[in-house]
Short mmCIF file of C-alpha atoms and ligand atoms in Angstrom, two decimals:
data_model
loop_
_atom_site.label_atom_id
_atom_site.label_comp_id
_atom_site.label_asym_id
_atom_site.label_seq_id
_atom_site.Cartn_x
_atom_site.Cartn_y
_atom_site.Cartn_z
CA MET A 14 -7.50 -8.56 5.54
CA ASN A 15 -7.91 -8.89 9.08
CA ASP A 16 -7.63 -12.59 9.73
CA GLN A 17 -4.85 -12.03 12.61
CA THR A 18 -4.13 -15.28 12.38
CA GLY A 19 -0.37 -14.15 12.18
CA LYS A 20 0.53 -14.96 8.85
CA LEU A 21 2.22 -12.06 6.85
CA ARG A 22 -0.19 -11.33 4.23
CA LEU A 23 0.57 -9.68 0.76
CA GLY A 24 -1.16 -7.10 -1.20
CA VAL A 25 -0.22 -6.69 -4.61
CA ASN A 26 -0.54 -3.40 -5.97
CA ILE A 27 -1.35 -3.43 -9.70
CA ASP A 28 -1.17 0.70 -10.55
CA HIS A 29 1.42 -0.03 -12.78
CA VAL A 30 0.32 -2.05 -15.64
CA ALA A 31 -2.25 0.59 -15.49
CA THR A 32 0.76 2.95 -16.73
CA VAL A 33 1.91 0.59 -19.45
CA ARG A 34 -2.11 0.23 -21.01
CA ASN A 35 -1.86 4.30 -20.29
CA ALA A 36 1.22 5.03 -22.14
CA ARG A 37 -0.23 3.75 -25.65
CA GLY A 38 -3.71 4.63 -24.77
CA SER A 39 -5.01 1.63 -25.38
CA ALA A 40 -6.79 -1.38 -23.48
CA TYR A 41 -4.26 -3.38 -22.28
CA PRO A 42 -2.30 -5.03 -20.57
CA ASP A 43 -5.42 -4.95 -18.11
CA PRO A 44 -4.95 -4.21 -14.52
CA VAL A 45 -8.05 -6.19 -13.80
CA ARG A 46 -6.60 -9.37 -15.21
CA ALA A 47 -3.50 -8.93 -13.43
CA ALA A 48 -4.92 -8.61 -9.85
CA LYS A 49 -7.08 -11.66 -10.57
CA LEU A 50 -3.89 -13.30 -12.08
CA ALA A 51 -2.11 -12.37 -8.96
CA GLU A 52 -4.93 -13.43 -6.29
CA LYS A 53 -4.54 -16.80 -8.50
CA ALA A 54 -0.81 -16.73 -7.61
CA GLY A 55 -1.27 -16.01 -3.75
CA ALA A 56 -1.82 -12.43 -3.07
CA ASP A 57 -3.62 -11.98 -0.14
CA GLY A 58 -5.26 -8.81 -1.28
CA ILE A 59 -5.40 -6.25 -4.64
CA THR A 60 -4.30 -2.97 -3.93
CA ALA A 61 -5.13 -0.18 -6.22
CA HIS A 62 -4.42 3.83 -6.17
CA LEU A 63 -7.05 6.12 -7.89
CA ARG A 64 -5.21 9.23 -8.28
CA GLU A 65 -6.52 12.44 -8.96
CA ASP A 66 -5.15 12.60 -12.23
CA ARG A 67 -6.42 8.91 -12.82
CA ARG A 68 -2.11 8.85 -14.28
CA HIS A 69 -2.69 4.66 -14.16
CA ILE A 70 -5.94 3.38 -12.43
CA ARG A 71 -9.02 5.35 -13.75
CA ASP A 72 -12.98 4.79 -12.36
CA ASP A 73 -13.66 1.77 -14.46
CA ASP A 74 -10.55 -0.20 -13.01
CA ILE A 75 -12.16 0.58 -9.31
CA ASP A 76 -16.02 -0.42 -10.93
CA ARG A 77 -14.47 -3.64 -12.52
CA LEU A 78 -12.04 -4.48 -9.38
CA VAL A 79 -14.89 -4.18 -6.71
CA ALA A 80 -17.14 -6.61 -9.08
CA GLU A 81 -15.13 -9.16 -10.43
CA LEU A 82 -12.23 -9.65 -7.77
CA SER A 83 -12.75 -12.21 -4.50
CA ALA A 84 -9.48 -10.98 -2.76
CA PRO A 85 -9.96 -8.04 -0.53
CA LEU A 86 -9.46 -4.66 -2.43
CA ASN A 87 -7.11 -2.25 -0.57
CA PHE A 88 -8.54 1.36 -1.94
CA GLU A 89 -5.38 3.37 -1.92
CA CYS A 90 -6.39 7.30 -2.59
CA ALA A 91 -5.90 10.85 -1.24
CA ALA A 92 -8.13 12.20 1.70
CA THR A 93 -10.39 14.40 -0.51
CA ASP A 94 -14.13 14.37 -0.70
CA GLU A 95 -14.30 13.09 -4.24
CA MET A 96 -11.92 10.04 -3.54
CA LYS A 97 -14.60 9.68 -0.44
CA ALA A 98 -17.71 9.83 -2.45
CA ILE A 99 -16.16 6.83 -4.70
CA ALA A 100 -15.22 4.56 -1.58
CA LEU A 101 -18.38 5.14 -0.03
CA ARG A 102 -20.11 4.05 -2.99
CA HIS A 103 -17.97 1.37 -3.74
CA LYS A 104 -17.46 -0.09 0.29
CA PRO A 105 -13.91 -1.53 -0.34
CA HIS A 106 -12.89 -3.63 2.33
CA ALA A 107 -10.03 -1.51 3.07
CA VAL A 108 -9.39 2.06 2.35
CA CYS A 109 -5.44 3.59 2.92
CA LEU A 110 -5.09 7.72 2.83
CA VAL A 111 -2.13 8.47 1.34
CA PRO A 112 -0.65 12.18 0.52
CA GLU A 113 -1.08 13.04 -2.75
CA LYS A 114 0.73 15.90 -4.93
CA ARG A 115 0.17 16.00 -8.32
CA GLU A 116 3.80 16.66 -9.63
CA GLU A 117 5.27 13.55 -7.96
CA LEU A 118 6.42 10.31 -9.54
CA THR A 119 5.25 8.67 -6.61
CA THR A 120 3.90 8.70 -2.88
CA GLU A 121 6.57 10.32 -1.89
CA GLY A 122 6.09 11.29 2.17
CA GLY A 123 3.97 10.01 4.73
CA LEU A 124 0.33 11.55 5.37
CA GLU A 125 0.84 14.89 8.20
CA VAL A 126 -1.89 12.91 10.48
CA ALA A 127 -0.74 14.93 13.39
CA GLY A 128 -1.78 18.96 12.87
CA GLN A 129 -5.51 17.64 11.27
CA ASP A 130 -6.91 15.51 13.84
CA LYS A 131 -10.56 16.81 13.73
CA ARG A 132 -9.99 16.87 9.54
CA LEU A 133 -8.91 13.38 9.19
CA ALA A 134 -11.15 12.00 12.26
CA ASP A 135 -14.36 13.30 10.60
CA TYR A 136 -13.09 12.02 7.30
CA ILE A 137 -12.41 8.29 8.82
CA ALA A 138 -15.68 8.19 10.44
CA PRO A 139 -18.64 7.68 7.63
CA LEU A 140 -16.30 4.70 5.84
CA ARG A 141 -15.39 3.25 9.19
CA ASN A 142 -19.33 3.24 9.49
CA ALA A 143 -19.47 2.18 5.97
CA GLY A 144 -17.29 -1.06 7.35
CA CYS A 145 -14.38 -0.12 5.71
CA ARG A 146 -11.12 -0.56 7.42
CA VAL A 147 -9.05 2.58 7.30
CA SER A 148 -5.61 2.85 6.80
CA LEU A 149 -3.19 5.60 7.14
CA PHE A 150 0.28 5.58 4.82
CA ILE A 151 2.59 7.50 7.46
CA ALA A 152 6.47 7.66 8.24
CA PRO A 153 7.57 5.84 11.31
CA ASP A 154 7.28 9.12 13.14
CA PRO A 155 5.63 8.75 16.78
CA ASP A 156 3.85 12.27 16.13
CA GLN A 157 2.09 10.66 13.26
CA ILE A 158 1.86 6.84 15.43
CA ASN A 159 -0.39 8.36 18.17
CA ALA A 160 -1.92 10.74 16.20
CA SER A 161 -3.40 7.67 13.92
CA ALA A 162 -4.65 6.07 17.13
CA ARG A 163 -6.21 9.35 17.95
CA VAL A 164 -8.42 9.98 14.87
CA GLY A 165 -9.61 6.48 14.84
CA ALA A 166 -7.84 4.73 11.97
CA ALA A 167 -7.74 0.88 12.81
CA VAL A 168 -4.75 0.46 10.87
CA ILE A 169 -1.56 2.54 9.33
CA GLU A 170 0.80 1.25 6.76
CA LEU A 171 4.69 2.54 7.58
CA HIS A 172 6.14 4.54 4.17
CA THR A 173 9.23 2.08 3.37
CA GLY A 174 10.29 4.48 0.61
CA ALA A 175 13.63 5.70 2.88
CA TYR A 176 14.65 2.72 4.05
CA CYS A 177 14.82 1.08 0.36
CA ASP A 178 16.51 4.50 -1.35
CA LEU A 179 18.97 4.41 1.52
CA HIS A 180 19.73 0.65 0.91
CA ALA A 181 20.04 1.28 -2.97
CA GLU A 182 22.10 4.15 -2.40
CA GLY A 183 24.37 1.60 0.07
CA ARG A 184 24.04 4.54 2.93
CA PHE A 185 23.43 1.32 5.01
CA ASP A 186 24.02 3.03 8.54
CA GLU A 187 21.59 5.60 7.65
CA ARG A 188 19.62 2.46 6.36
CA ASP A 189 19.99 0.77 9.65
CA ALA A 190 18.78 3.64 11.46
CA GLU A 191 15.42 3.89 9.45
CA LEU A 192 15.20 0.24 9.88
CA ALA A 193 15.52 0.80 13.53
CA ARG A 194 12.94 3.30 13.07
CA LEU A 195 10.22 1.04 11.51
CA ARG A 196 11.01 -1.36 14.29
CA GLU A 197 10.32 1.26 17.41
CA GLY A 198 7.36 2.47 15.47
CA ALA A 199 5.61 -1.21 14.43
CA ALA A 200 5.98 -1.84 17.84
CA LEU A 201 4.45 1.69 19.56
CA ALA A 202 1.48 1.09 16.78
CA HIS A 203 0.47 -2.43 17.63
CA SER A 204 0.74 -1.23 21.51
CA LEU A 205 -1.83 1.40 20.94
CA GLY A 206 -4.04 -1.10 19.07
CA LEU A 207 -3.14 -0.58 15.66
CA GLU A 208 -2.52 -2.93 13.28
CA VAL A 209 0.12 -2.71 11.42
CA HIS A 210 1.32 -2.67 7.58
CA ALA A 211 4.14 -1.98 5.41
CA GLY A 212 4.90 -0.99 1.63
CA HIS A 213 6.82 1.12 -0.49
CA GLY A 214 9.70 0.81 -2.59
CA LEU A 215 10.15 -3.21 -1.28
CA THR A 216 11.96 -5.39 -3.53
CA TYR A 217 13.30 -8.92 -3.06
CA ASP A 218 16.94 -7.65 -1.53
CA THR A 219 14.84 -5.47 1.14
CA VAL A 220 11.57 -7.26 2.08
CA ALA A 221 12.89 -9.61 4.46
CA PRO A 222 13.98 -6.83 7.58
CA ILE A 223 10.38 -5.65 7.24
CA ALA A 224 8.40 -9.19 7.16
CA ALA A 225 10.74 -10.32 9.79
CA MET A 226 8.94 -7.41 12.26
CA PRO A 227 6.44 -9.48 14.26
CA GLU A 228 3.98 -6.45 14.57
CA VAL A 229 3.56 -6.27 10.32
CA MET A 230 0.47 -8.11 9.29
CA GLU A 231 0.95 -6.93 5.73
CA LEU A 232 2.64 -5.89 2.83
CA ASN A 233 1.96 -3.86 -0.01
CA ILE A 234 3.98 -4.24 -2.44
CA GLY A 235 4.05 -3.00 -6.51
CA HIS A 236 6.35 -1.46 -8.71
CA PHE A 237 9.08 -3.91 -7.93
CA LEU A 238 6.79 -6.96 -8.60
CA ILE A 239 5.27 -5.73 -12.00
CA GLY A 240 8.39 -5.15 -13.73
CA GLU A 241 9.96 -8.37 -12.38
CA ALA A 242 6.91 -9.90 -14.15
CA ILE A 243 8.51 -8.83 -17.48
CA PHE A 244 11.30 -11.62 -17.01
CA ARG A 245 9.78 -14.39 -14.95
CA GLY A 246 6.06 -13.61 -15.30
CA LEU A 247 3.35 -12.31 -12.24
CA PRO A 248 3.14 -15.77 -10.59
CA ASP A 249 6.49 -16.52 -10.10
CA ALA A 250 7.60 -13.29 -9.34
CA ILE A 251 4.53 -13.36 -6.61
CA ALA A 252 5.92 -16.30 -5.47
CA GLU A 253 9.32 -15.28 -5.30
CA MET A 254 8.31 -12.62 -2.84
CA ARG A 255 6.24 -14.86 -1.00
CA ARG A 256 9.03 -17.14 -0.49
CA LEU A 257 11.05 -14.13 1.00
CA MET A 258 8.45 -13.49 3.23
CA ASP A 259 7.36 -16.66 4.43
CA ASP A 260 11.39 -17.40 4.91
CA ALA A 261 12.02 -14.06 7.11
CA ARG A 262 9.05 -14.71 9.25
CA GLY A 263 9.79 -17.89 10.02
N1 LIG B 13 2.13 1.32 -0.15
C1 LIG B 13 1.33 2.80 -0.63
C2 LIG B 13 0.72 3.38 0.83
C3 LIG B 13 1.57 3.09 -1.59
O1 LIG B 13 1.18 4.46 -1.94
C4 LIG B 13 2.36 2.61 -2.31
C5 LIG B 13 2.85 2.88 -4.08
O2 LIG B 13 1.33 3.03 -4.92
C6 LIG B 13 2.84 1.06 -1.90
C7 LIG B 13 2.67 0.63 -0.95
C8 LIG B 13 3.23 0.46 -3.12
O3 LIG B 13 4.70 0.83 -3.79
P1 LIG B 13 5.70 0.06 -4.44
O4 LIG B 13 4.85 0.18 -5.83
O5 LIG B 13 6.52 1.28 -4.68
O6 LIG B 13 6.09 -1.12 -4.52
#
């Protein structure tokens, strides 16, 4: 997902199709089927997070996504040795490193890059040498952005979760302050030569100001789209998100 055409790309995260499957211990709904449908409906890429506890996506889902998808796969994982070995076996288009805590419901904060420069630089190098575009999922904090450039990441993904939460809670002044931080973070990262992505918690109500940021090249959206698909179907849910992104960009 690095065509640099200026078109804002949409990566669809299919984790929560697997959440529903796993709730009943059944073989359905199949996240790979959802990924193929998303691809047909205009997703530019598919994102899947293989968590340490395998609570949604499982190893064989990743095997099948790699084997059966045409769209680029963004493999999201914690920066552990186990995940590095899996990434090096599959060599997905992109590897997005996220912090992971076993108890959390979802990825709560950004990765702490500043302060673990050497560890992350050593972690990233073999992935980069294997041809993966390594992305770091971080808060829009200048220290984290500068550190991301130092450790050799190609991409940062800015965490939009705080902005979306503030919007949902009606705390609009704080939301706008967070948006300003995201804008400044995107500009700083771009000036350092990092490609800028964004995601987490985005909905039809919150996507436009993020999509309008000129440095942002890709959005990764999952939970809302999978939920919305219950009511309108996945292709229609994706098409509406695409339309809102394009309008905001326009
Ligand atoms: N980007 C990253 C790095 C994530 O960890 C997640 C959640 O798995 C997302 C994007 C998508 O967030 P959501 O499911 O809230 O749209």
